[in-house]
mmCIF file of C-alpha atoms and ligand atoms in Angstrom:
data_model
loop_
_atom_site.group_PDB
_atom_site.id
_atom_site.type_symbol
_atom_site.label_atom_id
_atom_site.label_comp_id
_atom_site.label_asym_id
_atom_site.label_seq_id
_atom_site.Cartn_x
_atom_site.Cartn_y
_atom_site.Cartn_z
ATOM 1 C CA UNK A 1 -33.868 -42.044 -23.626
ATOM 2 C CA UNK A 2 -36.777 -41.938 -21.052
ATOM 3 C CA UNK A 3 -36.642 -40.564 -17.501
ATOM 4 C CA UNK A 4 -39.365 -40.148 -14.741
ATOM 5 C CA UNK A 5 -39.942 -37.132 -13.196
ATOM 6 C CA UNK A 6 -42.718 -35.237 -11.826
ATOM 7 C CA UNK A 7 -46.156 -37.162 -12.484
ATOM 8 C CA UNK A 8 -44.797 -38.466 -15.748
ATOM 9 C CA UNK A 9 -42.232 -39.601 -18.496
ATOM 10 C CA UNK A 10 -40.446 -37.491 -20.591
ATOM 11 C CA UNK A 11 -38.636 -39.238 -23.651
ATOM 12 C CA UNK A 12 -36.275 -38.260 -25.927
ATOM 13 C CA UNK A 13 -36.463 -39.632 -29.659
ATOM 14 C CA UNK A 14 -35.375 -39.194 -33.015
ATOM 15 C CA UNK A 15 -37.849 -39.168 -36.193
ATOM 16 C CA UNK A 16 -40.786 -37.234 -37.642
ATOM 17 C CA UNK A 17 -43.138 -35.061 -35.623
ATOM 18 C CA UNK A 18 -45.886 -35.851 -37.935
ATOM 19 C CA UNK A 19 -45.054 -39.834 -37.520
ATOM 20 C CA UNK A 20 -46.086 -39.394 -34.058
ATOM 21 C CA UNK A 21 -48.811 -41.714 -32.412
ATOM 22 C CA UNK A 22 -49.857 -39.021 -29.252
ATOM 23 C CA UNK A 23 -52.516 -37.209 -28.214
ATOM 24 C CA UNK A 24 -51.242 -33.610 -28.890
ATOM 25 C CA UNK A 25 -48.778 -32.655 -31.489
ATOM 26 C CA UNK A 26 -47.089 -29.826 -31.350
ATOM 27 C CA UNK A 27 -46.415 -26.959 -34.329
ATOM 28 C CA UNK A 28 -43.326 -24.807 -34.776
ATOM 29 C CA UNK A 29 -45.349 -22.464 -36.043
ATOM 30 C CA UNK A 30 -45.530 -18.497 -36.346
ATOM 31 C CA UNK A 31 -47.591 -15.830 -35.567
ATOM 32 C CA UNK A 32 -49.587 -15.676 -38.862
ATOM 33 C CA UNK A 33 -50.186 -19.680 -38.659
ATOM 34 C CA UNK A 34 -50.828 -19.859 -42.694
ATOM 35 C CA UNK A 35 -47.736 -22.497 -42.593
ATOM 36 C CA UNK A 36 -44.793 -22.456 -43.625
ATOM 37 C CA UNK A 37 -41.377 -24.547 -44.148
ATOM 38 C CA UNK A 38 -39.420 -27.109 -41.386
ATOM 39 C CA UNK A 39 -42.150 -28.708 -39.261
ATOM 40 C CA UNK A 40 -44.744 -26.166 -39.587
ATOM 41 C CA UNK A 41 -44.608 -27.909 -43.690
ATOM 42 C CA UNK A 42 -44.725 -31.280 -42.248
ATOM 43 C CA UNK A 43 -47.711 -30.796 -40.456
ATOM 44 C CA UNK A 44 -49.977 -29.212 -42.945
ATOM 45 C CA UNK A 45 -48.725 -31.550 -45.322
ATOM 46 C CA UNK A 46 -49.444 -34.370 -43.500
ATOM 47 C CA UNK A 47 -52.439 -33.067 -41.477
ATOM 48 C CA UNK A 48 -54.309 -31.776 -45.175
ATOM 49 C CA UNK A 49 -55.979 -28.879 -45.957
ATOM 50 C CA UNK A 50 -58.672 -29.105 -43.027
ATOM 51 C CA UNK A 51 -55.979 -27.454 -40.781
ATOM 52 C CA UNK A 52 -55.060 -24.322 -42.498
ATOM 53 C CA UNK A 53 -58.547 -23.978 -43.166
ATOM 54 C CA UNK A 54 -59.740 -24.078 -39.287
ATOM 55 C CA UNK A 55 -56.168 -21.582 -38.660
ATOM 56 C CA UNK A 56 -57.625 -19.169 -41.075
ATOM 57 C CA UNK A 57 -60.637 -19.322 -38.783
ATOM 58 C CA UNK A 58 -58.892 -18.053 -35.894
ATOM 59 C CA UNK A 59 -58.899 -13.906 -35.090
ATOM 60 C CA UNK A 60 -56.123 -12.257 -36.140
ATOM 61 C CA UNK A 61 -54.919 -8.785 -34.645
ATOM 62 C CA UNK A 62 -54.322 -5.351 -36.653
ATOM 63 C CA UNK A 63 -50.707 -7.094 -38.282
ATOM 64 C CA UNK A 64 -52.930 -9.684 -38.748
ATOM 65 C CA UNK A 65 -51.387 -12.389 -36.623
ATOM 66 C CA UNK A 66 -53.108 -15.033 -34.916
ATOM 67 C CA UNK A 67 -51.069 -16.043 -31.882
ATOM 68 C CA UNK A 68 -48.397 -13.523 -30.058
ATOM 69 C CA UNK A 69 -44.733 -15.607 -29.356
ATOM 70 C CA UNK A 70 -44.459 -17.051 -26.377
ATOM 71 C CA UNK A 71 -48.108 -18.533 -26.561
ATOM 72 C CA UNK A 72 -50.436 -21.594 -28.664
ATOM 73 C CA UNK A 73 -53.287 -22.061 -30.160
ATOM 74 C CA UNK A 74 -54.875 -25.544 -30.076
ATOM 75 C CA UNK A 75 -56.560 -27.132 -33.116
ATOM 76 C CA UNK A 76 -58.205 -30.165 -34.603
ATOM 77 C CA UNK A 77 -55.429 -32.754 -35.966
ATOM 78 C CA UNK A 78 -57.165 -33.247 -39.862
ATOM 79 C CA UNK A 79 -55.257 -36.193 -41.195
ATOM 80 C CA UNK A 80 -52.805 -36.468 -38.374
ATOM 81 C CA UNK A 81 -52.835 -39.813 -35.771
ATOM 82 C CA UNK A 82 -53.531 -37.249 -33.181
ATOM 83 C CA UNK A 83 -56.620 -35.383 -31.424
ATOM 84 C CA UNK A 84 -55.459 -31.925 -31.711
ATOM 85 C CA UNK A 85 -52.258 -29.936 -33.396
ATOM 86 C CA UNK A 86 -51.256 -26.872 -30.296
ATOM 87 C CA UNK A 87 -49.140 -23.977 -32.580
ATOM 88 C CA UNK A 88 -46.517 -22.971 -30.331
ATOM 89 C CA UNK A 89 -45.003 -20.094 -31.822
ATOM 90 C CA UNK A 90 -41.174 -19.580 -30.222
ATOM 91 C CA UNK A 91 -39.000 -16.740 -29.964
ATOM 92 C CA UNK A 92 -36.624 -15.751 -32.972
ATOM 93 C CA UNK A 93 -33.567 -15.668 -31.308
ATOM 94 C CA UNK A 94 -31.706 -12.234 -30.929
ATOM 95 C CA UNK A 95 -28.542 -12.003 -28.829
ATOM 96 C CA UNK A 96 -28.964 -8.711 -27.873
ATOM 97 C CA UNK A 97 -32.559 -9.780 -26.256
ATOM 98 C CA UNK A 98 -31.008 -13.196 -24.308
ATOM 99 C CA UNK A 99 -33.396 -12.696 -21.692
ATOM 100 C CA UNK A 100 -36.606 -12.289 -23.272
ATOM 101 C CA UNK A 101 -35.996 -14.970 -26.111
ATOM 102 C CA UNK A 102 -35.291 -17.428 -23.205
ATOM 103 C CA UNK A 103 -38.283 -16.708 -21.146
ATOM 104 C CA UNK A 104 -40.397 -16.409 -24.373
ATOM 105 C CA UNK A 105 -38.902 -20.168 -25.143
ATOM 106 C CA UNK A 106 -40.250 -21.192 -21.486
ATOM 107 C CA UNK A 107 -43.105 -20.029 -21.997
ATOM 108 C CA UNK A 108 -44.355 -21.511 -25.092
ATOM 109 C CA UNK A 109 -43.615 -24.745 -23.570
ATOM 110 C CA UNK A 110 -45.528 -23.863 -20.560
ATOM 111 C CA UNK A 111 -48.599 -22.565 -22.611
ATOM 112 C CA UNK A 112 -48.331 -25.897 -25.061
ATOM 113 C CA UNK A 113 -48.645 -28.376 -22.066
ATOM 114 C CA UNK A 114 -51.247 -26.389 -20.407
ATOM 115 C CA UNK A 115 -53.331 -26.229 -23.596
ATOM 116 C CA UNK A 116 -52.410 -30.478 -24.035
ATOM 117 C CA UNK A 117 -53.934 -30.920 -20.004
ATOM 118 C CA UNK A 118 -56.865 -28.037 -20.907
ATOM 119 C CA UNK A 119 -58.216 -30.866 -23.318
ATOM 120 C CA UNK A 120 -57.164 -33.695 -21.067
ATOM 121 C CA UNK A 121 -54.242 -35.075 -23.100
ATOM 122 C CA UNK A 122 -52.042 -37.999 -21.964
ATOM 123 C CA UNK A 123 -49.680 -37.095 -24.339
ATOM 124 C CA UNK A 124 -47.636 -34.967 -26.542
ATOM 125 C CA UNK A 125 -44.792 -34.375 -28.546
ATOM 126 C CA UNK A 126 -42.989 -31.505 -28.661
ATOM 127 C CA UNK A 127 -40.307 -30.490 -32.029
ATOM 128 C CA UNK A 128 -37.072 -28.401 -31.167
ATOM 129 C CA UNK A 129 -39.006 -25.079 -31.105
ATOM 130 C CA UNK A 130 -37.546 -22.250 -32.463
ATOM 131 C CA UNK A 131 -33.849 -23.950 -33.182
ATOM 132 C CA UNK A 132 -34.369 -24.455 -37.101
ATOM 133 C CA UNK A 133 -35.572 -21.242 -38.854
ATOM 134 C CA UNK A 134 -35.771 -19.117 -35.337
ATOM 135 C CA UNK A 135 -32.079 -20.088 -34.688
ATOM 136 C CA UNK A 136 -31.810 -20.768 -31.556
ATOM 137 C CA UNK A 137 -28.561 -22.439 -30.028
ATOM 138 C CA UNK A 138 -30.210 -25.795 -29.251
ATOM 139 C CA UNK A 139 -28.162 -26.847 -26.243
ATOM 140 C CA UNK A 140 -29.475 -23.619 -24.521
ATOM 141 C CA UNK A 141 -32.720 -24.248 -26.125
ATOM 142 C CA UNK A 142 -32.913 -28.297 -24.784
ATOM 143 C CA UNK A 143 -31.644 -27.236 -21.297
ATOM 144 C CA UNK A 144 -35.222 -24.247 -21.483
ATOM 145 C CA UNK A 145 -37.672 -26.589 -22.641
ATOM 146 C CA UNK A 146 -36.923 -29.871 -20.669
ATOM 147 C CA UNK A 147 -36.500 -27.481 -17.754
ATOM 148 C CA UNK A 148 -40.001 -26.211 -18.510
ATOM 149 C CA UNK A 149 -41.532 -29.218 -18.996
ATOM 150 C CA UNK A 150 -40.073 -30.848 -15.859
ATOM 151 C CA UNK A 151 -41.585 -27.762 -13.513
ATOM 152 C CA UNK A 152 -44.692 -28.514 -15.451
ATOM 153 C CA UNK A 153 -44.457 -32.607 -14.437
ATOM 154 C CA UNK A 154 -44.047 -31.427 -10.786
ATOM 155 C CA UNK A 155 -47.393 -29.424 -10.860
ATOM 156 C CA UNK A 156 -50.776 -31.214 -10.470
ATOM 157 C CA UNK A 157 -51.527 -31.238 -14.321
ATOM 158 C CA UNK A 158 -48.613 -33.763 -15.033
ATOM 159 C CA UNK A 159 -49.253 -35.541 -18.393
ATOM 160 C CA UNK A 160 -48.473 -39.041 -18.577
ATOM 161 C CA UNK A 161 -46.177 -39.190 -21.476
ATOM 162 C CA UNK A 162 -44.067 -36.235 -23.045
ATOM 163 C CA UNK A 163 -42.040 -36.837 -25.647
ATOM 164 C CA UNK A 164 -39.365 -35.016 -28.415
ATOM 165 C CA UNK A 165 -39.006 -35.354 -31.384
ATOM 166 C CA UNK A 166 -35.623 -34.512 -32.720
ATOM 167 C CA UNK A 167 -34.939 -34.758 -36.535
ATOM 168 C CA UNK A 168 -31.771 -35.805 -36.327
ATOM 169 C CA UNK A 169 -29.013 -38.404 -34.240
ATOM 170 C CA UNK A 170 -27.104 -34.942 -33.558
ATOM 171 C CA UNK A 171 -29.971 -32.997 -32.220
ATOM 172 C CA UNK A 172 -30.977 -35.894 -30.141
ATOM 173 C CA UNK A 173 -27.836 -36.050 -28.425
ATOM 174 C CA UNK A 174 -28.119 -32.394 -27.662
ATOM 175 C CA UNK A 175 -31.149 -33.285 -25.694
ATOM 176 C CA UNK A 176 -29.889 -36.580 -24.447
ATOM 177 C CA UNK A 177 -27.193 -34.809 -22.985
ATOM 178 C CA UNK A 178 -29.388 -31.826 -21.298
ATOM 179 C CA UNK A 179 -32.175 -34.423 -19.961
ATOM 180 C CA UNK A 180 -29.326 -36.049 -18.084
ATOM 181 C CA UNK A 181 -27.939 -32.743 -16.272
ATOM 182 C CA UNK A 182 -31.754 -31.594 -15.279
ATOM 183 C CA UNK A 183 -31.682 -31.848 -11.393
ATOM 184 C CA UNK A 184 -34.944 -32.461 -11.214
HETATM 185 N N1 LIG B 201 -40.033 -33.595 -37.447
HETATM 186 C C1 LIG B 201 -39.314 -33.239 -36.345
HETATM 187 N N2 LIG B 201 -38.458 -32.196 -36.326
HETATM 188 C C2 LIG B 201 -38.313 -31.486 -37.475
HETATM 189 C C3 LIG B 201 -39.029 -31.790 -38.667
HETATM 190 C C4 LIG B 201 -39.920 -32.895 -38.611
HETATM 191 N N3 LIG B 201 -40.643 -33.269 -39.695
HETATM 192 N N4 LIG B 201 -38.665 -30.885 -39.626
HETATM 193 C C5 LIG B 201 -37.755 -30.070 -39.056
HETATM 194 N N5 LIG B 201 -37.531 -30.412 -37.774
HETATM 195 C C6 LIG B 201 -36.642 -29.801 -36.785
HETATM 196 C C7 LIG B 201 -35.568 -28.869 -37.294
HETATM 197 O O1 LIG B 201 -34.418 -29.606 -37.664
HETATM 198 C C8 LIG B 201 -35.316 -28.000 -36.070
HETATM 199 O O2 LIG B 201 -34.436 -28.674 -35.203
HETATM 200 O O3 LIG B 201 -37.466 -28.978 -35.966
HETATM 201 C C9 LIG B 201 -36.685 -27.929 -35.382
HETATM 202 C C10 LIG B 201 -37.436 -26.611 -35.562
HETATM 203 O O4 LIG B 201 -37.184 -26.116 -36.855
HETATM 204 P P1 LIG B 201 -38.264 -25.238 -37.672
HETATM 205 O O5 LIG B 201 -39.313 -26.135 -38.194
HETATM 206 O O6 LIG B 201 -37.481 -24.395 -38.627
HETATM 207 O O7 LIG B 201 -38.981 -24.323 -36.575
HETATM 208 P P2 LIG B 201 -38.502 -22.965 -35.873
HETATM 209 O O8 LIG B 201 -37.029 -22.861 -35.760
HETATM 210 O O9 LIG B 201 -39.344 -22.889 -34.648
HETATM 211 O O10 LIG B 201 -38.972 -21.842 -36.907
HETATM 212 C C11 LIG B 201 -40.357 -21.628 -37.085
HETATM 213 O O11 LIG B 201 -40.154 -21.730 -39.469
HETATM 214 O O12 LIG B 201 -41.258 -23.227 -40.802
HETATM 215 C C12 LIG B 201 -41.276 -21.937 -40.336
HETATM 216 O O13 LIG B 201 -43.602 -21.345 -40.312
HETATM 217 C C13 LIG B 201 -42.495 -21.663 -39.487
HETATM 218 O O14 LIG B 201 -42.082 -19.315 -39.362
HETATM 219 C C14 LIG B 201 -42.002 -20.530 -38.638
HETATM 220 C C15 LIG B 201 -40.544 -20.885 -38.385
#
Protein backbone atom coordinates (compact mmCIF):
# COMPACT_ATOMS: atom_id res chain seq x y z
CA UNK A 1 0.00 0.00 0.00
CA UNK A 2 1.34 3.57 -0.77
CA UNK A 3 -0.35 6.88 0.08
CA UNK A 4 0.77 10.58 -0.39
CA UNK A 5 0.80 12.81 2.23
CA UNK A 6 2.74 15.65 3.40
CA UNK A 7 5.90 16.22 1.02
CA UNK A 8 6.15 12.50 0.45
CA UNK A 9 5.11 8.73 0.19
CA UNK A 10 4.72 6.54 2.85
CA UNK A 11 4.43 2.71 1.91
CA UNK A 12 3.53 -0.13 3.60
CA UNK A 13 5.34 -3.57 2.77
CA UNK A 14 6.02 -6.88 3.86
CA UNK A 15 9.70 -8.52 3.91
CA UNK A 16 13.13 -8.06 5.50
CA UNK A 17 14.42 -4.80 6.91
CA UNK A 18 17.85 -5.73 6.00
CA UNK A 19 16.58 -6.58 2.20
CA UNK A 20 15.88 -3.01 1.95
CA UNK A 21 17.29 -0.84 -1.02
CA UNK A 22 16.94 2.93 0.97
CA UNK A 23 18.93 5.41 2.12
CA UNK A 24 18.45 5.00 5.95
CA UNK A 25 17.60 1.83 7.68
CA UNK A 26 16.30 1.78 10.71
CA UNK A 27 17.37 -0.51 14.05
CA UNK A 28 15.07 -1.84 16.75
CA UNK A 29 17.64 -1.54 18.86
CA UNK A 30 18.29 -0.89 22.74
CA UNK A 31 19.95 1.26 24.87
CA UNK A 32 23.28 -0.67 25.14
CA UNK A 33 23.36 -1.06 21.11
CA UNK A 34 25.82 -4.31 21.40
CA UNK A 35 22.84 -6.16 19.36
CA UNK A 36 20.75 -8.37 20.06
CA UNK A 37 17.83 -10.80 18.69
CA UNK A 38 14.58 -9.81 16.14
CA UNK A 39 15.83 -7.08 13.80
CA UNK A 40 18.47 -5.66 15.87
CA UNK A 41 20.15 -9.65 14.78
CA UNK A 42 19.28 -9.05 11.27
CA UNK A 43 21.08 -6.05 10.97
CA UNK A 44 24.39 -6.86 12.47
CA UNK A 45 24.21 -9.98 10.76
CA UNK A 46 23.74 -8.66 7.62
CA UNK A 47 25.51 -5.28 8.08
CA UNK A 48 29.02 -7.38 9.54
CA UNK A 49 31.10 -6.71 12.19
CA UNK A 50 32.05 -3.00 11.08
CA UNK A 51 28.77 -1.92 12.83
CA UNK A 52 29.05 -3.17 16.29
CA UNK A 53 32.45 -2.11 16.11
CA UNK A 54 31.65 1.78 15.25
CA UNK A 55 28.44 1.24 18.21
CA UNK A 56 31.07 0.30 20.66
CA UNK A 57 32.61 3.61 19.66
CA UNK A 58 29.82 5.60 20.78
CA UNK A 59 29.80 7.16 24.70
CA UNK A 60 28.01 5.35 26.94
CA UNK A 61 26.55 6.83 30.32
CA UNK A 62 27.27 5.53 34.06
CA UNK A 63 24.73 2.13 33.22
CA UNK A 64 26.67 2.18 30.38
CA UNK A 65 24.08 2.77 27.71
CA UNK A 66 24.55 4.48 24.59
CA UNK A 67 21.23 5.98 23.52
CA UNK A 68 18.25 6.89 26.18
CA UNK A 69 14.52 5.42 24.69
CA UNK A 70 12.75 7.58 22.90
CA UNK A 71 15.90 8.76 20.85
CA UNK A 72 18.67 7.34 17.76
CA UNK A 73 21.84 7.22 17.03
CA UNK A 74 22.89 7.28 13.35
CA UNK A 75 25.67 5.07 11.94
CA UNK A 76 27.56 3.89 8.91
CA UNK A 77 25.55 0.91 7.07
CA UNK A 78 28.87 -1.79 6.85
CA UNK A 79 27.58 -4.42 4.50
CA UNK A 80 24.07 -3.13 4.26
CA UNK A 81 22.57 -1.55 0.62
CA UNK A 82 22.17 1.54 2.62
CA UNK A 83 24.21 4.85 3.65
CA UNK A 84 23.63 4.80 7.26
CA UNK A 85 21.79 2.31 10.00
CA UNK A 86 19.71 5.19 12.71
CA UNK A 87 19.19 2.86 16.23
CA UNK A 88 15.91 3.84 17.34
CA UNK A 89 15.54 2.46 20.62
CA UNK A 90 11.47 2.24 21.56
CA UNK A 91 9.69 2.08 24.67
CA UNK A 92 9.12 -1.40 26.48
CA UNK A 93 5.66 -1.31 26.85
CA UNK A 94 4.15 -1.10 30.47
CA UNK A 95 0.40 -0.65 30.94
CA UNK A 96 0.60 1.05 33.94
CA UNK A 97 2.89 3.85 32.04
CA UNK A 98 0.31 4.14 28.70
CA UNK A 99 1.21 7.59 28.39
CA UNK A 100 4.80 7.74 28.46
CA UNK A 101 5.39 4.44 26.36
CA UNK A 102 3.18 6.14 23.67
CA UNK A 103 4.88 9.42 23.56
CA UNK A 104 8.29 7.63 23.94
CA UNK A 105 7.02 5.51 20.65
CA UNK A 106 6.38 9.08 18.90
CA UNK A 107 9.22 10.16 19.61
CA UNK A 108 11.66 7.72 18.39
CA UNK A 109 10.01 8.04 15.15
CA UNK A 110 10.33 11.70 15.24
CA UNK A 111 14.11 11.57 16.27
CA UNK A 112 14.75 8.62 13.42
CA UNK A 113 13.39 10.85 10.52
CA UNK A 114 15.05 13.87 11.76
CA UNK A 115 18.41 12.08 12.02
CA UNK A 116 17.44 10.39 8.10
CA UNK A 117 16.82 14.49 6.82
CA UNK A 118 20.07 15.62 9.25
CA UNK A 119 22.15 13.55 6.61
CA UNK A 120 19.92 14.44 3.71
CA UNK A 121 18.20 11.07 3.17
CA UNK A 122 15.48 10.46 0.54
CA UNK A 123 14.62 7.52 2.17
CA UNK A 124 14.06 5.13 4.92
CA UNK A 125 12.57 2.24 6.28
CA UNK A 126 11.29 1.93 9.40
CA UNK A 127 10.63 -1.99 11.34
CA UNK A 128 7.56 -2.26 13.82
CA UNK A 129 9.52 -0.65 16.71
CA UNK A 130 9.13 -1.89 19.91
CA UNK A 131 6.08 -4.54 19.00
CA UNK A 132 8.35 -7.81 18.98
CA UNK A 133 10.52 -8.12 22.16
CA UNK A 134 9.21 -4.54 23.69
CA UNK A 135 5.58 -5.84 23.29
CA UNK A 136 3.80 -3.38 22.22
CA UNK A 137 0.08 -3.86 20.94
CA UNK A 138 0.87 -3.14 17.27
CA UNK A 139 -2.44 -1.67 16.17
CA UNK A 140 -1.83 1.09 18.84
CA UNK A 141 1.72 1.02 17.90
CA UNK A 142 0.90 1.43 13.72
CA UNK A 143 -1.77 4.11 14.48
CA UNK A 144 1.71 6.18 16.79
CA UNK A 145 4.20 5.79 14.25
CA UNK A 146 2.33 6.48 10.90
CA UNK A 147 0.78 9.32 12.89
CA UNK A 148 4.32 10.50 13.62
CA UNK A 149 5.63 10.14 10.50
CA UNK A 150 2.72 11.87 8.71
CA UNK A 151 3.20 15.23 11.12
CA UNK A 152 6.78 14.79 10.12
CA UNK A 153 5.73 14.71 6.03
CA UNK A 154 3.75 17.94 6.73
CA UNK A 155 6.88 19.80 8.11
CA UNK A 156 9.51 21.29 5.72
CA UNK A 157 11.99 18.27 6.12
CA UNK A 158 9.56 15.82 4.27
CA UNK A 159 11.56 12.82 2.91
CA UNK A 160 10.66 11.58 -0.34
CA UNK A 161 10.01 8.00 0.33
CA UNK A 162 9.16 6.30 3.80
CA UNK A 163 8.57 3.01 3.94
CA UNK A 164 7.70 -0.22 6.58
CA UNK A 165 8.76 -3.03 6.74
CA UNK A 166 6.50 -5.54 8.34
CA UNK A 167 7.69 -9.21 8.77
CA UNK A 168 4.73 -10.67 8.27
CA UNK A 169 1.10 -10.64 5.92
CA UNK A 170 -0.60 -10.19 9.52
CA UNK A 171 1.45 -7.33 10.73
CA UNK A 172 1.09 -5.68 7.43
CA UNK A 173 -2.49 -5.63 7.58
CA UNK A 174 -2.29 -4.08 10.98
CA UNK A 175 -0.64 -1.19 9.30
CA UNK A 176 -2.62 -1.36 6.13
CA UNK A 177 -5.53 -0.94 8.12
CA UNK A 178 -4.15 2.14 10.40
CA UNK A 179 -2.56 4.01 7.19
CA UNK A 180 -6.09 4.02 5.83
CA UNK A 181 -7.88 5.66 9.04
CA UNK A 182 -4.91 8.48 9.35
CA UNK A 183 -6.84 11.77 8.55
CA UNK A 184 -4.12 13.26 7.36
N1 LIG B 1 12.69 -7.47 9.14
C1 LIG B 1 11.57 -6.76 9.46
N2 LIG B 1 10.90 -6.91 10.62
C2 LIG B 1 11.38 -7.83 11.50
C3 LIG B 1 12.54 -8.61 11.25
C4 LIG B 1 13.20 -8.39 10.01
N3 LIG B 1 14.32 -9.08 9.68
N4 LIG B 1 12.76 -9.41 12.34
C5 LIG B 1 11.76 -9.16 13.21
N5 LIG B 1 10.93 -8.22 12.73
C6 LIG B 1 9.73 -7.63 13.34
C7 LIG B 1 9.11 -8.36 14.50
O1 LIG B 1 8.22 -9.35 14.04
C8 LIG B 1 8.39 -7.23 15.22
O2 LIG B 1 7.15 -7.01 14.59
O3 LIG B 1 10.14 -6.38 13.88
C9 LIG B 1 9.27 -6.00 14.95
C10 LIG B 1 10.12 -5.54 16.13
O4 LIG B 1 10.56 -6.68 16.84
P1 LIG B 1 11.97 -6.72 17.63
O5 LIG B 1 13.06 -6.89 16.64
O6 LIG B 1 11.81 -7.72 18.72
O7 LIG B 1 12.15 -5.25 18.23
P2 LIG B 1 11.52 -4.58 19.54
O8 LIG B 1 10.18 -5.12 19.88
O9 LIG B 1 11.68 -3.12 19.29
O10 LIG B 1 12.52 -5.03 20.70
C11 LIG B 1 13.83 -4.52 20.69
O11 LIG B 1 14.78 -6.70 20.97
O12 LIG B 1 16.25 -7.67 19.51
C12 LIG B 1 16.16 -6.99 20.70
O13 LIG B 1 18.23 -5.80 20.87
C13 LIG B 1 16.84 -5.65 20.63
O14 LIG B 1 16.63 -5.24 22.97
C14 LIG B 1 16.11 -4.90 21.70
C15 LIG B 1 14.68 -5.41 21.57
Amino acid sequence: MKRRIGGGQIELLRGNIVEQRVDAIVNAANTWMLGGGGVDGAIHAAAGPALLAECKRLPVDAGGRRCPTGETRTTAAGALDARYVIHAVGPVYDERYVDEVEQQLRSVHASALAAAADHECASIAFPAISTGAYRFPIARAAAIALDAVADFQRGPRALAEVRFVLFTVADLAVFERALAALDH
